[in-house]
RNA sequence: GCCGAUGUAGCUCAACUGGCAGAGCAACUCAUUCGUAAUGAGUAGGUUACCGGUUCAAUUCCGGUCAUCGGCUCCA
């Protein structure tokens, strides 16, 4: 006899073994039908997720997970990936399956096939999936020995490799219809639970994510327990596309890209306004925080890059030029330049920490397939800084940088970002002892500042580990922006020193850090986060002045001149067009404020202010309007 | 770099199986003087990304190059 305790349902004793589904069904049919999977807690405290078909054989606590639980949605997506595999197998019997996990908002399955799969091939697969779903096949779990599994999956090198990697002697398989997959589960009870799904895209993906391996076909899809949820999801994706910075950048004439210079952005007048405003603020913060600005050349001798280690560890990403028979490289990073500035004279411990900030334009050769609007370009401006410090300064310096990042991101309206600690890569300089010390130091700093973080093993720079800050774009892809890198290696490579209290030469430590990351990437994300509706203080055009007819042009002109004189960015739409049309165009240009000028305004010496997206229309005096503008802009408010 | 897709007017998109390249918006001209998201009429605008091939004939079929998009790998 076993004792079962089901959350929100009560305690039961079982004489005979029973599946969870049957047990719950006998008590509450409705609940059994609704539940997707169960979270089991065993006597020893161990927890695991199980299918509703799980057969109870020992004392258990059971928590039933309903469709709205995140784990239930994961399970559904994972099960749908199996259904897709069955459909693919039915259509292409020669396909060899690799892995098919659930991911955020969906699933994929990777498989090998000696054939091109195109978007047109998705429809037949979807149709086949629909048949499988309506057949309502159960997902049948079975434990087998590794040898049995090898027999089942013979001829499939991917599954065999996975079996070899499993530590247990037994492996789990799931049978659905007559398709068997290697999978630890859990799964939905049967294929009929998939209410809605869609196959979204096809991609190539390397087996095990390794470039050296064969490229497999990957099909992405998504699935839901309710049809409306699928519709909502697809609508959300469509809406997110409207926030794409590449589209907005073109529509609002902020920047452009040209075939003549792939991956090298061209900044237009309105884009430059955004850049300069961000950088004005950036300079203000840096000066306040004890930084000194420097600027170093874009082209430096190859010899320098040999010294720094870039030649050995970064050459693939660099551009080279010849000047008078001598070899030079276009800088991919700013650090060697900053070091030369440091080295130009002797330094004393009394000066530390020395904080050199540099808005450095770097060029990196990125592979053609990775370019992506402003997010991934071949030249970009890093808001860099190199801090030369004593080892005992490190804690306070790193904390100060973390605070600076938090402050800047808040000003630009980024509320959520995540932190990663990237540790030593395979290809690196410096001793292991150095890396131990540097990694430990960064981790301590993260913990002291109570940041949540995950470790990103092997992803550090070749000269040191780093703390990375990631922000999401409109499609929730994350991009690294800020980074704080600790470097004991470069100071040694360049043999930089300072004079200590003991009248002896010592080696300083370097921190490399960026806050915005790349100005280009940062602006891209800024645009996406606001869907182009930038806060008043950064909007390239702040006010559109809209005279109702040309009878009011001279009064409008007067308002325009007042705004210009006060330093606001205003445009006067003096065309002979309907007010509706002028408003529409100001809306499309995402201008935050419109000022409508007609008879009433001219007579009372006022303006009628209309906020973007309508509503809240107010007739106020010019001075009142000016003070509203001033208050909002001076405080860098993120909304009107 | 790899896998797949796409490339037609400034923008968004048409052109059935090969037969003189078309629309809306934008631009320009004229008329309209308008109160909170498009006034009307007209004009102009294209070596169909580029190079080559097949064909009497190519935007359309084939090959190559380039760029872009979605992924993979890589990265700020």
JSON list of N, CA and C in Angstrom, two decimals, chain A residues 344-393:
[
{"chain": "A", "resi": 344, "resn": "UNK", "atom": "N", "xyz": [53.32, 57.16, -21.95]},
{"chain": "A", "resi": 344, "resn": "UNK", "atom": "CA", "xyz": [54.04, 58.32, -22.46]},
{"chain": "A", "resi": 344, "resn": "UNK", "atom": "C", "xyz": [54.79, 59.07, -21.36]},
{"chain": "A", "resi": 345, "resn": "UNK", "atom": "N", "xyz": [54.48, 58.74, -20.12]},
{"chain": "A", "resi": 345, "resn": "UNK", "atom": "CA", "xyz": [55.30, 59.29, -19.04]},
{"chain": "A", "resi": 345, "resn": "UNK", "atom": "C", "xyz": [55.26, 58.36, -17.84]},
{"chain": "A", "resi": 346, "resn": "UNK", "atom": "N", "xyz": [56.04, 58.66, -16.81]},
{"chain": "A", "resi": 346, "resn": "UNK", "atom": "CA", "xyz": [56.06, 57.84, -15.59]},
{"chain": "A", "resi": 346, "resn": "UNK", "atom": "C", "xyz": [54.83, 58.14, -14.75]},
{"chain": "A", "resi": 347, "resn": "UNK", "atom": "N", "xyz": [54.40, 57.13, -13.98]},
{"chain": "A", "resi": 347, "resn": "UNK", "atom": "CA", "xyz": [53.24, 57.32, -13.11]},
{"chain": "A", "resi": 347, "resn": "UNK", "atom": "C", "xyz": [53.56, 56.92, -11.68]},
{"chain": "A", "resi": 348, "resn": "UNK", "atom": "N", "xyz": [52.85, 57.58, -10.78]},
{"chain": "A", "resi": 348, "resn": "UNK", "atom": "CA", "xyz": [53.04, 57.30, -9.35]},
{"chain": "A", "resi": 348, "resn": "UNK", "atom": "C", "xyz": [51.78, 56.64, -8.80]},
{"chain": "A", "resi": 349, "resn": "UNK", "atom": "N", "xyz": [51.94, 55.87, -7.75]},
{"chain": "A", "resi": 349, "resn": "UNK", "atom": "CA", "xyz": [50.78, 55.23, -7.10]},
{"chain": "A", "resi": 349, "resn": "UNK", "atom": "C", "xyz": [49.77, 56.28, -6.63]},
{"chain": "A", "resi": 350, "resn": "UNK", "atom": "N", "xyz": [50.27, 57.51, -6.41]},
{"chain": "A", "resi": 350, "resn": "UNK", "atom": "CA", "xyz": [49.40, 58.56, -5.90]},
{"chain": "A", "resi": 350, "resn": "UNK", "atom": "C", "xyz": [48.33, 58.98, -6.91]},
{"chain": "A", "resi": 351, "resn": "UNK", "atom": "N", "xyz": [48.61, 58.71, -8.20]},
{"chain": "A", "resi": 351, "resn": "UNK", "atom": "CA", "xyz": [47.65, 59.12, -9.24]},
{"chain": "A", "resi": 351, "resn": "UNK", "atom": "C", "xyz": [46.46, 58.17, -9.34]},
{"chain": "A", "resi": 352, "resn": "UNK", "atom": "N", "xyz": [46.62, 56.96, -8.82]},
{"chain": "A", "resi": 352, "resn": "UNK", "atom": "CA", "xyz": [45.63, 55.92, -9.11]},
{"chain": "A", "resi": 352, "resn": "UNK", "atom": "C", "xyz": [44.32, 56.12, -8.37]},
{"chain": "A", "resi": 353, "resn": "UNK", "atom": "N", "xyz": [43.22, 55.65, -8.92]},
{"chain": "A", "resi": 353, "resn": "UNK", "atom": "CA", "xyz": [43.13, 55.06, -10.26]},
{"chain": "A", "resi": 353, "resn": "UNK", "atom": "C", "xyz": [43.09, 56.12, -11.37]},
{"chain": "A", "resi": 354, "resn": "UNK", "atom": "N", "xyz": [43.76, 55.80, -12.48]},
{"chain": "A", "resi": 354, "resn": "UNK", "atom": "CA", "xyz": [43.71, 56.68, -13.66]},
{"chain": "A", "resi": 354, "resn": "UNK", "atom": "C", "xyz": [42.61, 56.13, -14.57]},
{"chain": "A", "resi": 355, "resn": "UNK", "atom": "N", "xyz": [41.66, 56.99, -14.91]},
{"chain": "A", "resi": 355, "resn": "UNK", "atom": "CA", "xyz": [40.53, 56.51, -15.73]},
{"chain": "A", "resi": 355, "resn": "UNK", "atom": "C", "xyz": [40.53, 57.24, -17.07]},
{"chain": "A", "resi": 356, "resn": "UNK", "atom": "N", "xyz": [41.00, 56.56, -18.11]},
{"chain": "A", "resi": 356, "resn": "UNK", "atom": "CA", "xyz": [40.99, 57.14, -19.46]},
{"chain": "A", "resi": 356, "resn": "UNK", "atom": "C", "xyz": [39.74, 56.68, -20.20]},
{"chain": "A", "resi": 357, "resn": "UNK", "atom": "N", "xyz": [38.89, 57.60, -20.56]},
{"chain": "A", "resi": 357, "resn": "UNK", "atom": "CA", "xyz": [37.70, 57.25, -21.34]},
{"chain": "A", "resi": 357, "resn": "UNK", "atom": "C", "xyz": [37.97, 57.57, -22.80]},
{"chain": "A", "resi": 358, "resn": "UNK", "atom": "N", "xyz": [37.46, 56.74, -23.69]},
{"chain": "A", "resi": 358, "resn": "UNK", "atom": "CA", "xyz": [37.67, 56.99, -25.12]},
{"chain": "A", "resi": 358, "resn": "UNK", "atom": "C", "xyz": [36.46, 56.54, -25.93]},
{"chain": "A", "resi": 359, "resn": "UNK", "atom": "N", "xyz": [35.91, 57.47, -26.70]},
{"chain": "A", "resi": 359, "resn": "UNK", "atom": "CA", "xyz": [34.88, 57.07, -27.66]},
{"chain": "A", "resi": 359, "resn": "UNK", "atom": "C", "xyz": [35.64, 56.62, -28.91]},
{"chain": "A", "resi": 360, "resn": "UNK", "atom": "N", "xyz": [35.97, 55.34, -28.91]},
{"chain": "A", "resi": 360, "resn": "UNK", "atom": "CA", "xyz": [36.90, 54.84, -29.93]},
{"chain": "A", "resi": 360, "resn": "UNK", "atom": "C", "xyz": [36.18, 54.12, -31.05]},
{"chain": "A", "resi": 361, "resn": "UNK", "atom": "N", "xyz": [36.48, 54.55, -32.27]},
{"chain": "A", "resi": 361, "resn": "UNK", "atom": "CA", "xyz": [35.90, 53.90, -33.45]},
{"chain": "A", "resi": 361, "resn": "UNK", "atom": "C", "xyz": [36.73, 52.67, -33.79]},
{"chain": "A", "resi": 362, "resn": "UNK", "atom": "N", "xyz": [36.16, 51.50, -33.64]},
{"chain": "A", "resi": 362, "resn": "UNK", "atom": "CA", "xyz": [36.89, 50.27, -33.95]},
{"chain": "A", "resi": 362, "resn": "UNK", "atom": "C", "xyz": [36.29, 49.59, -35.17]},
{"chain": "A", "resi": 363, "resn": "UNK", "atom": "N", "xyz": [37.13, 48.85, -35.88]},
{"chain": "A", "resi": 363, "resn": "UNK", "atom": "CA", "xyz": [36.71, 48.09, -37.06]},
{"chain": "A", "resi": 363, "resn": "UNK", "atom": "C", "xyz": [36.98, 46.62, -36.80]},
{"chain": "A", "resi": 364, "resn": "UNK", "atom": "N", "xyz": [36.00, 45.79, -37.04]},
{"chain": "A", "resi": 364, "resn": "UNK", "atom": "CA", "xyz": [36.21, 44.35, -36.89]},
{"chain": "A", "resi": 364, "resn": "UNK", "atom": "C", "xyz": [35.65, 43.64, -38.10]},
{"chain": "A", "resi": 365, "resn": "UNK", "atom": "N", "xyz": [36.42, 42.70, -38.62]},
{"chain": "A", "resi": 365, "resn": "UNK", "atom": "CA", "xyz": [35.90, 41.95, -39.75]},
{"chain": "A", "resi": 365, "resn": "UNK", "atom": "C", "xyz": [34.95, 40.89, -39.24]},
{"chain": "A", "resi": 366, "resn": "UNK", "atom": "N", "xyz": [33.65, 41.10, -39.42]},
{"chain": "A", "resi": 366, "resn": "UNK", "atom": "CA", "xyz": [32.65, 40.14, -39.00]},
{"chain": "A", "resi": 366, "resn": "UNK", "atom": "C", "xyz": [32.27, 39.30, -40.20]},
{"chain": "A", "resi": 367, "resn": "UNK", "atom": "N", "xyz": [32.00, 38.03, -39.97]},
{"chain": "A", "resi": 367, "resn": "UNK", "atom": "CA", "xyz": [31.59, 37.14, -41.06]},
{"chain": "A", "resi": 367, "resn": "UNK", "atom": "C", "xyz": [30.31, 37.68, -41.69]},
{"chain": "A", "resi": 368, "resn": "UNK", "atom": "N", "xyz": [30.22, 37.51, -43.01]},
{"chain": "A", "resi": 368, "resn": "UNK", "atom": "CA", "xyz": [29.11, 38.14, -43.74]},
{"chain": "A", "resi": 368, "resn": "UNK", "atom": "C", "xyz": [27.74, 37.75, -43.19]},
{"chain": "A", "resi": 369, "resn": "UNK", "atom": "N", "xyz": [27.61, 36.52, -42.74]},
{"chain": "A", "resi": 369, "resn": "UNK", "atom": "CA", "xyz": [26.29, 36.05, -42.31]},
{"chain": "A", "resi": 369, "resn": "UNK", "atom": "C", "xyz": [25.81, 36.61, -40.98]},
{"chain": "A", "resi": 370, "resn": "UNK", "atom": "N", "xyz": [26.67, 37.33, -40.27]},
{"chain": "A", "resi": 370, "resn": "UNK", "atom": "CA", "xyz": [26.26, 37.76, -38.93]},
{"chain": "A", "resi": 370, "resn": "UNK", "atom": "C", "xyz": [25.82, 39.23, -38.86]},
{"chain": "A", "resi": 371, "resn": "UNK", "atom": "N", "xyz": [26.02, 39.97, -39.94]},
{"chain": "A", "resi": 371, "resn": "UNK", "atom": "CA", "xyz": [25.67, 41.39, -39.92]},
{"chain": "A", "resi": 371, "resn": "UNK", "atom": "C", "xyz": [24.17, 41.54, -39.66]},
{"chain": "A", "resi": 372, "resn": "UNK", "atom": "N", "xyz": [23.83, 42.52, -38.87]},
{"chain": "A", "resi": 372, "resn": "UNK", "atom": "CA", "xyz": [22.42, 42.68, -38.48]},
{"chain": "A", "resi": 372, "resn": "UNK", "atom": "C", "xyz": [22.15, 44.13, -38.09]},
{"chain": "A", "resi": 373, "resn": "UNK", "atom": "N", "xyz": [21.75, 44.95, -39.07]},
{"chain": "A", "resi": 373, "resn": "UNK", "atom": "CA", "xyz": [21.43, 46.34, -38.77]},
{"chain": "A", "resi": 373, "resn": "UNK", "atom": "C", "xyz": [22.52, 46.98, -37.94]},
{"chain": "A", "resi": 374, "resn": "UNK", "atom": "N", "xyz": [22.13, 47.78, -36.96]},
{"chain": "A", "resi": 374, "resn": "UNK", "atom": "CA", "xyz": [23.11, 48.43, -36.09]},
{"chain": "A", "resi": 374, "resn": "UNK", "atom": "C", "xyz": [23.59, 47.49, -34.99]},
{"chain": "A", "resi": 375, "resn": "UNK", "atom": "N", "xyz": [22.92, 46.34, -34.86]},
{"chain": "A", "resi": 375, "resn": "UNK", "atom": "CA", "xyz": [23.29, 45.44, -33.76]},
{"chain": "A", "resi": 375, "resn": "UNK", "atom": "C", "xyz": [24.61, 44.73, -34.01]},
{"chain": "A", "resi": 376, "resn": "UNK", "atom": "N", "xyz": [24.88, 44.47, -35.27]},
{"chain": "A", "resi": 376, "resn": "UNK", "atom": "CA", "xyz": [26.12, 43.77, -35.59]},
{"chain": "A", "resi": 376, "resn": "UNK", "atom": "C", "xyz": [26.70, 44.40, -36.83]},
{"chain": "A", "resi": 377, "resn": "UNK", "atom": "N", "xyz": [27.71, 45.23, -36.65]},
{"chain": "A", "resi": 377, "resn": "UNK", "atom": "CA", "xyz": [28.27, 46.00, -37.76]},
{"chain": "A", "resi": 377, "resn": "UNK", "atom": "C", "xyz": [29.78, 45.75, -37.84]},
{"chain": "A", "resi": 378, "resn": "UNK", "atom": "N", "xyz": [30.42, 46.32, -38.84]},
{"chain": "A", "resi": 378, "resn": "UNK", "atom": "CA", "xyz": [31.86, 46.12, -38.98]},
{"chain": "A", "resi": 378, "resn": "UNK", "atom": "C", "xyz": [32.66, 47.30, -38.48]},
{"chain": "A", "resi": 379, "resn": "UNK", "atom": "N", "xyz": [31.99, 48.44, -38.26]},
{"chain": "A", "resi": 379, "resn": "UNK", "atom": "CA", "xyz": [32.68, 49.48, -37.50]},
{"chain": "A", "resi": 379, "resn": "UNK", "atom": "C", "xyz": [31.72, 50.12, -36.53]},
{"chain": "A", "resi": 380, "resn": "UNK", "atom": "N", "xyz": [32.21, 50.34, -35.34]},
{"chain": "A", "resi": 380, "resn": "UNK", "atom": "CA", "xyz": [31.34, 50.89, -34.31]},
{"chain": "A", "resi": 380, "resn": "UNK", "atom": "C", "xyz": [32.17, 51.64, -33.28]},
{"chain": "A", "resi": 381, "resn": "UNK", "atom": "N", "xyz": [31.48, 52.53, -32.58]},
{"chain": "A", "resi": 381, "resn": "UNK", "atom": "CA", "xyz": [32.14, 53.35, -31.58]},
{"chain": "A", "resi": 381, "resn": "UNK", "atom": "C", "xyz": [31.90, 52.75, -30.21]},
{"chain": "A", "resi": 382, "resn": "UNK", "atom": "N", "xyz": [32.97, 52.36, -29.56]},
{"chain": "A", "resi": 382, "resn": "UNK", "atom": "CA", "xyz": [32.83, 51.85, -28.20]},
{"chain": "A", "resi": 382, "resn": "UNK", "atom": "C", "xyz": [32.96, 53.02, -27.23]},
{"chain": "A", "resi": 383, "resn": "UNK", "atom": "N", "xyz": [32.09, 53.03, -26.23]},
{"chain": "A", "resi": 383, "resn": "UNK", "atom": "CA", "xyz": [32.25, 54.06, -25.18]},
{"chain": "A", "resi": 383, "resn": "UNK", "atom": "C", "xyz": [33.18, 53.44, -24.15]},
{"chain": "A", "resi": 384, "resn": "UNK", "atom": "N", "xyz": [34.42, 53.39, -24.55]},
{"chain": "A", "resi": 384, "resn": "UNK", "atom": "CA", "xyz": [35.41, 52.62, -23.83]},
{"chain": "A", "resi": 384, "resn": "UNK", "atom": "C", "xyz": [36.02, 53.39, -22.67]},
{"chain": "A", "resi": 385, "resn": "UNK", "atom": "N", "xyz": [36.60, 52.67, -21.75]},
{"chain": "A", "resi": 385, "resn": "UNK", "atom": "CA", "xyz": [37.47, 53.31, -20.76]},
{"chain": "A", "resi": 385, "resn": "UNK", "atom": "C", "xyz": [38.47, 52.28, -20.29]},
{"chain": "A", "resi": 386, "resn": "UNK", "atom": "N", "xyz": [39.68, 52.73, -20.01]},
{"chain": "A", "resi": 386, "resn": "UNK", "atom": "CA", "xyz": [40.72, 51.87, -19.47]},
{"chain": "A", "resi": 386, "resn": "UNK", "atom": "C", "xyz": [41.16, 52.46, -18.15]},
{"chain": "A", "resi": 387, "resn": "UNK", "atom": "N", "xyz": [41.00, 51.67, -17.12]},
{"chain": "A", "resi": 387, "resn": "UNK", "atom": "CA", "xyz": [41.30, 52.16, -15.78]},
{"chain": "A", "resi": 387, "resn": "UNK", "atom": "C", "xyz": [42.57, 51.46, -15.30]},
{"chain": "A", "resi": 388, "resn": "UNK", "atom": "N", "xyz": [43.56, 52.28, -14.95]},
{"chain": "A", "resi": 388, "resn": "UNK", "atom": "CA", "xyz": [44.81, 51.73, -14.43]},
{"chain": "A", "resi": 388, "resn": "UNK", "atom": "C", "xyz": [44.72, 51.85, -12.92]},
{"chain": "A", "resi": 389, "resn": "UNK", "atom": "N", "xyz": [44.89, 50.74, -12.22]},
{"chain": "A", "resi": 389, "resn": "UNK", "atom": "CA", "xyz": [44.61, 50.77, -10.79]},
{"chain": "A", "resi": 389, "resn": "UNK", "atom": "C", "xyz": [45.54, 49.83, -10.03]},
{"chain": "A", "resi": 390, "resn": "UNK", "atom": "N", "xyz": [45.50, 50.00, -8.72]},
{"chain": "A", "resi": 390, "resn": "UNK", "atom": "CA", "xyz": [46.17, 49.06, -7.82]},
{"chain": "A", "resi": 390, "resn": "UNK", "atom": "C", "xyz": [45.19, 47.91, -7.60]},
{"chain": "A", "resi": 391, "resn": "UNK", "atom": "N", "xyz": [45.72, 46.77, -7.26]},
{"chain": "A", "resi": 391, "resn": "UNK", "atom": "CA", "xyz": [44.82, 45.65, -7.08]},
{"chain": "A", "resi": 391, "resn": "UNK", "atom": "C", "xyz": [43.78, 45.93, -5.99]},
{"chain": "A", "resi": 392, "resn": "UNK", "atom": "N", "xyz": [44.20, 46.67, -4.95]},
{"chain": "A", "resi": 392, "resn": "UNK", "atom": "CA", "xyz": [43.22, 46.93, -3.88]},
{"chain": "A", "resi": 392, "resn": "UNK", "atom": "C", "xyz": [42.14, 47.94, -4.28]},
{"chain": "A", "resi": 393, "resn": "UNK", "atom": "N", "xyz": [42.31, 48.62, -5.43]},
{"chain": "A", "resi": 393, "resn": "UNK", "atom": "CA", "xyz": [41.27, 49.54, -5.93]},
{"chain": "A", "resi": 393, "resn": "UNK", "atom": "C", "xyz": [40.14, 48.78, -6.62]}
]
